[in-house]
Short mmCIF file of C-alpha atoms in Angstrom, two decimals:
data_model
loop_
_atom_site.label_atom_id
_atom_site.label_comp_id
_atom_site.label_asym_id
_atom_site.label_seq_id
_atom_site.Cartn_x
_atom_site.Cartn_y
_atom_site.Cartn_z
CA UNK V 1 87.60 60.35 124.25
CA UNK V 2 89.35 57.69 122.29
CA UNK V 3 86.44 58.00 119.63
CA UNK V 4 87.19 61.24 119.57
CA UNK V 5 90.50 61.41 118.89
CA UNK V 6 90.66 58.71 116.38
CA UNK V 7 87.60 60.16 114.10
CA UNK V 8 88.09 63.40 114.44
CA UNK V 9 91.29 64.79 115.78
CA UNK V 10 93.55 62.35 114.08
CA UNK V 11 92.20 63.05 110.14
CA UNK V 12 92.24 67.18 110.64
CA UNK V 13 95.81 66.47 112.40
CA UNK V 14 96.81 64.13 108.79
CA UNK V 15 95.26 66.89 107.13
CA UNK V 16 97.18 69.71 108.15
CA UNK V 17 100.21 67.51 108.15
CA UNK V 18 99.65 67.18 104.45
CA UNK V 19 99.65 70.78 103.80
CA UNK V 20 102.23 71.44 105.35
CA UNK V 21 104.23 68.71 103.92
CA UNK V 22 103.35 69.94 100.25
CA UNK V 23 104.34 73.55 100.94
CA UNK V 24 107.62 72.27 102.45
CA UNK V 25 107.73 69.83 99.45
CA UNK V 26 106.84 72.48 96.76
CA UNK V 27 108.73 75.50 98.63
CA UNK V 28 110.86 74.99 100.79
CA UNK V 29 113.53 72.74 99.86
CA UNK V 30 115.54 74.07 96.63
CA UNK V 31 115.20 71.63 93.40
CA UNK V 32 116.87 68.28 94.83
CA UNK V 33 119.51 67.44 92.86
CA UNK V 34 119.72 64.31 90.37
CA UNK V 35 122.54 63.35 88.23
CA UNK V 36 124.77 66.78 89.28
CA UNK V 37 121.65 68.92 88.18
CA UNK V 38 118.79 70.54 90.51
CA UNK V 39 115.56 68.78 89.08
CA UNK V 40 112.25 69.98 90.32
CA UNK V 41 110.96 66.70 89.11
CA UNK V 42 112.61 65.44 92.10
CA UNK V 43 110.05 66.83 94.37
CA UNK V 44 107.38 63.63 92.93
CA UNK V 45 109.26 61.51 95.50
CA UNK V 46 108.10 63.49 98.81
CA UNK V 47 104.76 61.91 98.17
CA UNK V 48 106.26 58.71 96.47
CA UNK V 49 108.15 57.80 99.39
CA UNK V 50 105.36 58.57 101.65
CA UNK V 51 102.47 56.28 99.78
CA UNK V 52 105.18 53.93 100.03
CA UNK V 53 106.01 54.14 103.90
CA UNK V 54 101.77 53.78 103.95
CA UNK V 55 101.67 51.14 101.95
CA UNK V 56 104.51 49.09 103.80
CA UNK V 57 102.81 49.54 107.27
CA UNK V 58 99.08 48.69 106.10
CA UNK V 59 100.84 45.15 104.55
CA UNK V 60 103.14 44.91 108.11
CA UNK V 61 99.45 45.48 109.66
CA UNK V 62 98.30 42.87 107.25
CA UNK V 63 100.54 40.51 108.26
CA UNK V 64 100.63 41.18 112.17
CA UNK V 65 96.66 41.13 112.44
CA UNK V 66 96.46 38.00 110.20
CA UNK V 67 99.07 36.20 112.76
CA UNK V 68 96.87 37.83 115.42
CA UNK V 69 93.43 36.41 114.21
CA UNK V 70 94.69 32.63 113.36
CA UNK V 71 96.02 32.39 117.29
CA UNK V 72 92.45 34.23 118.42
CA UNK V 73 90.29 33.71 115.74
CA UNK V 74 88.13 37.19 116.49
CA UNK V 75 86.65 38.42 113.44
CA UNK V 76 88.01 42.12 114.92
CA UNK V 77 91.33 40.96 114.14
CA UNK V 78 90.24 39.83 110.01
CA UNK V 79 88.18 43.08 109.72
CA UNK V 80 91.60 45.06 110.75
CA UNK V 81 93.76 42.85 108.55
CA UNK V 82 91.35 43.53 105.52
CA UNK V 83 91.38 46.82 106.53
CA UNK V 84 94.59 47.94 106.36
CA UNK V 85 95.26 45.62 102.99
CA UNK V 86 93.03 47.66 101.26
CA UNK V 87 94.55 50.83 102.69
CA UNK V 88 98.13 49.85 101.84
CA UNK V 89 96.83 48.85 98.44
CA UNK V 90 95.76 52.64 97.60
CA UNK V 91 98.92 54.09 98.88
CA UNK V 92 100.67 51.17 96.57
CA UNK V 93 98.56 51.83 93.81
CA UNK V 94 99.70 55.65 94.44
CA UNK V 95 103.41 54.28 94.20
CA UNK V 96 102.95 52.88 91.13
CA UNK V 97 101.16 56.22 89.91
CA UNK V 98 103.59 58.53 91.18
CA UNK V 99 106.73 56.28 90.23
CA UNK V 100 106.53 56.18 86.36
CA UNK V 101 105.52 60.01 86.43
CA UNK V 102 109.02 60.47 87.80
CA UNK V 103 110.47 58.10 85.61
CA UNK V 104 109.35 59.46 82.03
CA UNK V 105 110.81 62.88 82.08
CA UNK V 106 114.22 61.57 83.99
CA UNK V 107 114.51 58.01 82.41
CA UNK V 108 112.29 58.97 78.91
CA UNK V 109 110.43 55.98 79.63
CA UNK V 110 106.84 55.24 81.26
CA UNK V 111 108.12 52.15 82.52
CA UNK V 112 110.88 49.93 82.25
CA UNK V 113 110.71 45.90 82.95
CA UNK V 114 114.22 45.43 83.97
CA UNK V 115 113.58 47.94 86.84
CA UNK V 116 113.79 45.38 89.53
CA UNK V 117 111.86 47.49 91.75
CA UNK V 118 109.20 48.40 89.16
CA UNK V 119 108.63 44.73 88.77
CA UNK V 120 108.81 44.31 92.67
CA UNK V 121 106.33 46.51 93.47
CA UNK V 122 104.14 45.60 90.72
CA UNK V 123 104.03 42.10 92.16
CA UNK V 124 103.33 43.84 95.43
CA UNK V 125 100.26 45.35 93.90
CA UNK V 126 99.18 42.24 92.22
CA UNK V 127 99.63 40.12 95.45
CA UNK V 128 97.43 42.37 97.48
CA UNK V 129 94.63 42.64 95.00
CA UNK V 130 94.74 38.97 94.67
CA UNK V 131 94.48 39.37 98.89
CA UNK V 132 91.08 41.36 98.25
CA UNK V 133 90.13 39.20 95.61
CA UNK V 134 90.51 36.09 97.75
CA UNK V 135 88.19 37.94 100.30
CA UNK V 136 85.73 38.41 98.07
CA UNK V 137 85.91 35.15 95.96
CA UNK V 138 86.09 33.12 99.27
CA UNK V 139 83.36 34.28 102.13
CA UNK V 140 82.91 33.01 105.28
CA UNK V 141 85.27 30.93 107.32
CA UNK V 142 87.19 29.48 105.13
CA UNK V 143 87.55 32.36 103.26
CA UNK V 144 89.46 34.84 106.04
CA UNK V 145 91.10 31.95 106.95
CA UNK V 146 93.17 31.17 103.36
CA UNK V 147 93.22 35.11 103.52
CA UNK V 148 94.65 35.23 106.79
CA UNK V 149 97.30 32.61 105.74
CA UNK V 150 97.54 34.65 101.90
CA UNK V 151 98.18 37.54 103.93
CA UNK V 152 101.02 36.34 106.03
CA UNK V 153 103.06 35.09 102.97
CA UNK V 154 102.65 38.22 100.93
CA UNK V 155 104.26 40.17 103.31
CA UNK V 156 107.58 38.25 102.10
CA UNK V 157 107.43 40.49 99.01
CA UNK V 158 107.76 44.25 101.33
CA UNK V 159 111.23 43.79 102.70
CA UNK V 160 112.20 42.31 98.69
CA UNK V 161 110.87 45.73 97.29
CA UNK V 162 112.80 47.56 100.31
CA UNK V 163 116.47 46.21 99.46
CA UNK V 164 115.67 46.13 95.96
CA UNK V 165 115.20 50.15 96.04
CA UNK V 166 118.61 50.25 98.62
CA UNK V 167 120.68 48.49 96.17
CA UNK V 168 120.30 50.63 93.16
CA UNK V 169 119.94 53.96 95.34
CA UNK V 170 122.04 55.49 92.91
CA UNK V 171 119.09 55.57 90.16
CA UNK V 172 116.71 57.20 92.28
CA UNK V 173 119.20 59.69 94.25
CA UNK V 174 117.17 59.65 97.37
CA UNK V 175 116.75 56.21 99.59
CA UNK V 176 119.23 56.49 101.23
CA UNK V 177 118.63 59.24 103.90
CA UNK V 178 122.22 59.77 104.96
CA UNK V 179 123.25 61.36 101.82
CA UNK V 180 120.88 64.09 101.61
CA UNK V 181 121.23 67.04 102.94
CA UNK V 182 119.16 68.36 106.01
CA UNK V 183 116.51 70.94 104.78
CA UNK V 184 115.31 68.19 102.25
CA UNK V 185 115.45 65.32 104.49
CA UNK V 186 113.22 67.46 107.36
CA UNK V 187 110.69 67.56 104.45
CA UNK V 188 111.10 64.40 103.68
CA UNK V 189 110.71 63.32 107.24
CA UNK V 190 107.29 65.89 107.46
CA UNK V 191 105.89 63.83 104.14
CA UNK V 192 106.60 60.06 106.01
CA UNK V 193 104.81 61.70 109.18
CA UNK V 194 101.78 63.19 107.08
CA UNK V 195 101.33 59.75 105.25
CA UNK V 196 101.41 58.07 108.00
CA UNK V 197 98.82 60.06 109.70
CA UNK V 198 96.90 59.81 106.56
CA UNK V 199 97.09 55.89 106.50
CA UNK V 200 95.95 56.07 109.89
CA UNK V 201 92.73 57.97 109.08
CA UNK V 202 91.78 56.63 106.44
CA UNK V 203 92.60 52.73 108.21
CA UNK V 204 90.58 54.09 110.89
CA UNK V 205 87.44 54.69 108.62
CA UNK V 206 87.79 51.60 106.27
CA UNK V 207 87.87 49.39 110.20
CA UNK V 208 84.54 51.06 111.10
CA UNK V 209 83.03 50.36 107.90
CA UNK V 210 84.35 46.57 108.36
CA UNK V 211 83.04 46.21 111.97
CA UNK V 212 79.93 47.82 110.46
CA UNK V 213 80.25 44.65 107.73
CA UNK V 214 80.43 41.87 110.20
CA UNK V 215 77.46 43.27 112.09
CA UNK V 216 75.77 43.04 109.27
CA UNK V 217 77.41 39.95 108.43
CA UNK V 218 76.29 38.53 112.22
CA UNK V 219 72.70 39.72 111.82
CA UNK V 220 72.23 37.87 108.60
CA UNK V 221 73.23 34.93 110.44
CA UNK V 222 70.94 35.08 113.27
CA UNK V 223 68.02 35.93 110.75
CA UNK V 224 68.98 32.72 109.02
CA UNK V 225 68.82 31.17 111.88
CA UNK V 226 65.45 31.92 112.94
CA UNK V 227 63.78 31.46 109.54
CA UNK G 1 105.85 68.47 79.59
CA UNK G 2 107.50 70.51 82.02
CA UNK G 3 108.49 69.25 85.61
CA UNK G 4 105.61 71.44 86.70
CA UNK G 5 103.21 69.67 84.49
CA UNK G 6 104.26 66.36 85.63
CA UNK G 7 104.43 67.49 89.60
CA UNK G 8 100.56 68.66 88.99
CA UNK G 9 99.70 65.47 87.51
CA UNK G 10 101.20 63.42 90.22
CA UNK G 11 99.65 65.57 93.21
CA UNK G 12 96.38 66.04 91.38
CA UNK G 13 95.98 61.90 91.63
CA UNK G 14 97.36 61.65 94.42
CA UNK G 15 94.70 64.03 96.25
CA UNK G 16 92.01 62.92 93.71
CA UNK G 17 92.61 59.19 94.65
CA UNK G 18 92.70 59.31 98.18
CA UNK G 19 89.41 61.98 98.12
CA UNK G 20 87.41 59.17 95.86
CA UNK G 21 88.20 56.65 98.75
CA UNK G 22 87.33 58.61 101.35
CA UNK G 23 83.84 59.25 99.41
CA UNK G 24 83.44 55.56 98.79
CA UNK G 25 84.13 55.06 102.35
CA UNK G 26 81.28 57.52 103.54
CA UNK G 27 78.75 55.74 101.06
CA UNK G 28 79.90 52.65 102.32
CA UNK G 29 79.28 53.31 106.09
CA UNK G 30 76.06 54.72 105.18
CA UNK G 31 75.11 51.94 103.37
CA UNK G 32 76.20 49.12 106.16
CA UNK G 33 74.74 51.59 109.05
CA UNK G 34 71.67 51.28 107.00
CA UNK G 35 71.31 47.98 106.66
CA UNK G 36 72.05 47.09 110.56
CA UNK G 37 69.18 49.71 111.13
CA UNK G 38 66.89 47.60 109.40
CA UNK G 39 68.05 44.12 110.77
CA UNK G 40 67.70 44.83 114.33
CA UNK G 41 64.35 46.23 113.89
CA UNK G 42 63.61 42.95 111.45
CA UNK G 43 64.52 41.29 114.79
CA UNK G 44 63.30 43.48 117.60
CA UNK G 45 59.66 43.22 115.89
CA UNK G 46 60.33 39.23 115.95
#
C-alpha cells in the first residue's frame, strides 16, 4: 500500500499539482506588479520560488540523512542523502536557469556578480556538485563518509542564500509573502505545494535507483569474496 | 524578446529538465535491475 502510494499515487498527484499550478500561474493571477508596473515577467518566479523551496529541502534532507547515517552507519541512510543531493541539485540548477531569465528583461543583464544572492546560490550549486563529485571521486567507505561529513557543512550555505534573498526583497518584489496580495500568494502557495510534490517523486525514484546501486554494490562484494 | 518569449523559455526548461531526469532515471533503474538479475543468478548457479 505504501509502495503504492509512493510510486504511483504520489507522481500523478505532483503531476496534476503542476498543472494546476501553471494555469493558476499563467491565468489566474493578473500581471504581478514590479516597480509600480504589472509585469508578466513576474510570473518566472512561481516556478523560481518553487525549484527553490525543492532545492532547500533535498539539501535539509542532505544534511538530516547525513547526521542520520554517521550515528547508524546504514548505507539506507547515504543512498537517501545522495539521493535527495542530486534532487535538490536539479531544482537548484533550475534556480539558476529560471533566475537570470527574470533578470535580463527587468535588470537588462544575464547576470550580475554583485547580486549577493546570485553569487550565493551559485556557490550553492557549486558546493553540491562538488557533493556528487566527492561521491564519485571517493567510493566506498571512506568515500560516503567525507560525503556524509561534506554534506553536513554545505548545508551552512541554504539559510545564507535564504536571508540574503530577505534582505534585498525589494529587488525581487516577492519574498516576502506578507506583502502580496492574496490571489497571487494562493498561487504561489499551489506552486511551493506542486514542487514539493514533485521533489518528492522524483526523490522517491532517484532512492530506488540508489537502493538498486548498493545491491549491486553488495553483490559485487560477495562475488569478490568468493573468487 | 517579449515577457511571453522569456516565460516560454523558462517553462520549456523547466519541464524539459525535469522530463530528461526522469528518463535518465528509468534507464538507470533498468540498468541496475539488470545487473542484480544477473548477479544473483551468477551466485545462485555457484
Amino acid at each position: 500500500m505504501k509502495d503504492f502510494l509512493l510510486d504511483r499515487v504520489l507522481p500523478v498527484a505532483a503531476f496534476l499539482a503542476l498543472l494546476a499550478a501553471l494555469a493558476a500561474s499563467l491565468s489566474w493571477t493578473d500581471p504581478p506588479v514590479f516597480g509600480g508596473t504589472p509585469r508578466d515577467i513576474q510570473r518566472i518566479f512561481y516556478f523560481h520560488v518553487g525549484s527553490a523551496a525543492a532545492a532547500g529541502v533535498g539539501f535539509l534532507l542532505v544534511m538530516v540523512f547525513s547526521i542520520v547515517y554517521l550515528a547508524r552507519r546504514t548505507p539506507l541512510w547515504d543512498a537517501a542523502a545522495a539521493a535527495a543531493a542530486e534532487v535538490g541539485l536539479l531544482f537548484c540548477t533550475l534556480v539558476l536557469v529560471t533566475g537570470p531569465i527574470w533578470a535580463h528583461p527587468v535588470w537588462g543583464t544575464w547576470w550580475s556578480w554583485n547580486e549577493p544572492r546570485l553569487t550565493t546560490t551559485l556557490v550553492l550549486w557549486f558546493l553540491y556538485a562538488g557533493y556528487l563529485i566527492l561521491r564519485w571521486a571517493l567510493p566506498g567507505h571512506r568515500g560516503t563518509m567525507a560525503a556524509a561529513v561534506f554534506g553536513i557543512i554545505a548545508f551552512v550555505d541554504v539559510p545564507v542564500v535564504y536571508f540574503t534573498a530577505r534582505a534585498r526583497a525589494e529587488l525581487y518584489a516577492h519574498p516576502v509573502l506578507s506583502g502580496v496580495d492574496a490571489e497571487i500568494r494562493q498561487a504561489l502557495m499551489l506552486s511551493l505545494l506542486a514542487f514539493l510534490l514533485l521533489f518528492g517523486a522524483l526523490f522517491r525514484q532517484r532512492l530506488a535507483a540508489g537502493a538498486l546501486e548498493k545491491r549491486v554494490e553488495a553483490l559485487e562484494h560477495e562475488k569478490g569474496e568468493e573468487g | 524578446m517579449s515577457d511571453l518569449g522569456y516565460i516560454v523559455l523558462a517553462f520549456g526548461l523547466v519541464w524539459g529538465a525535469v522530463a530528461l531526469y526522469l528518463l535518465r532515471l528509468a534507464a538507470l533503474r533498468r540498468e541496475l535491475a539488470r545487473r542484480v538479475e544477473r548477479l544473483e543468478k551468477a551466485g545462485g548457479a555457484r
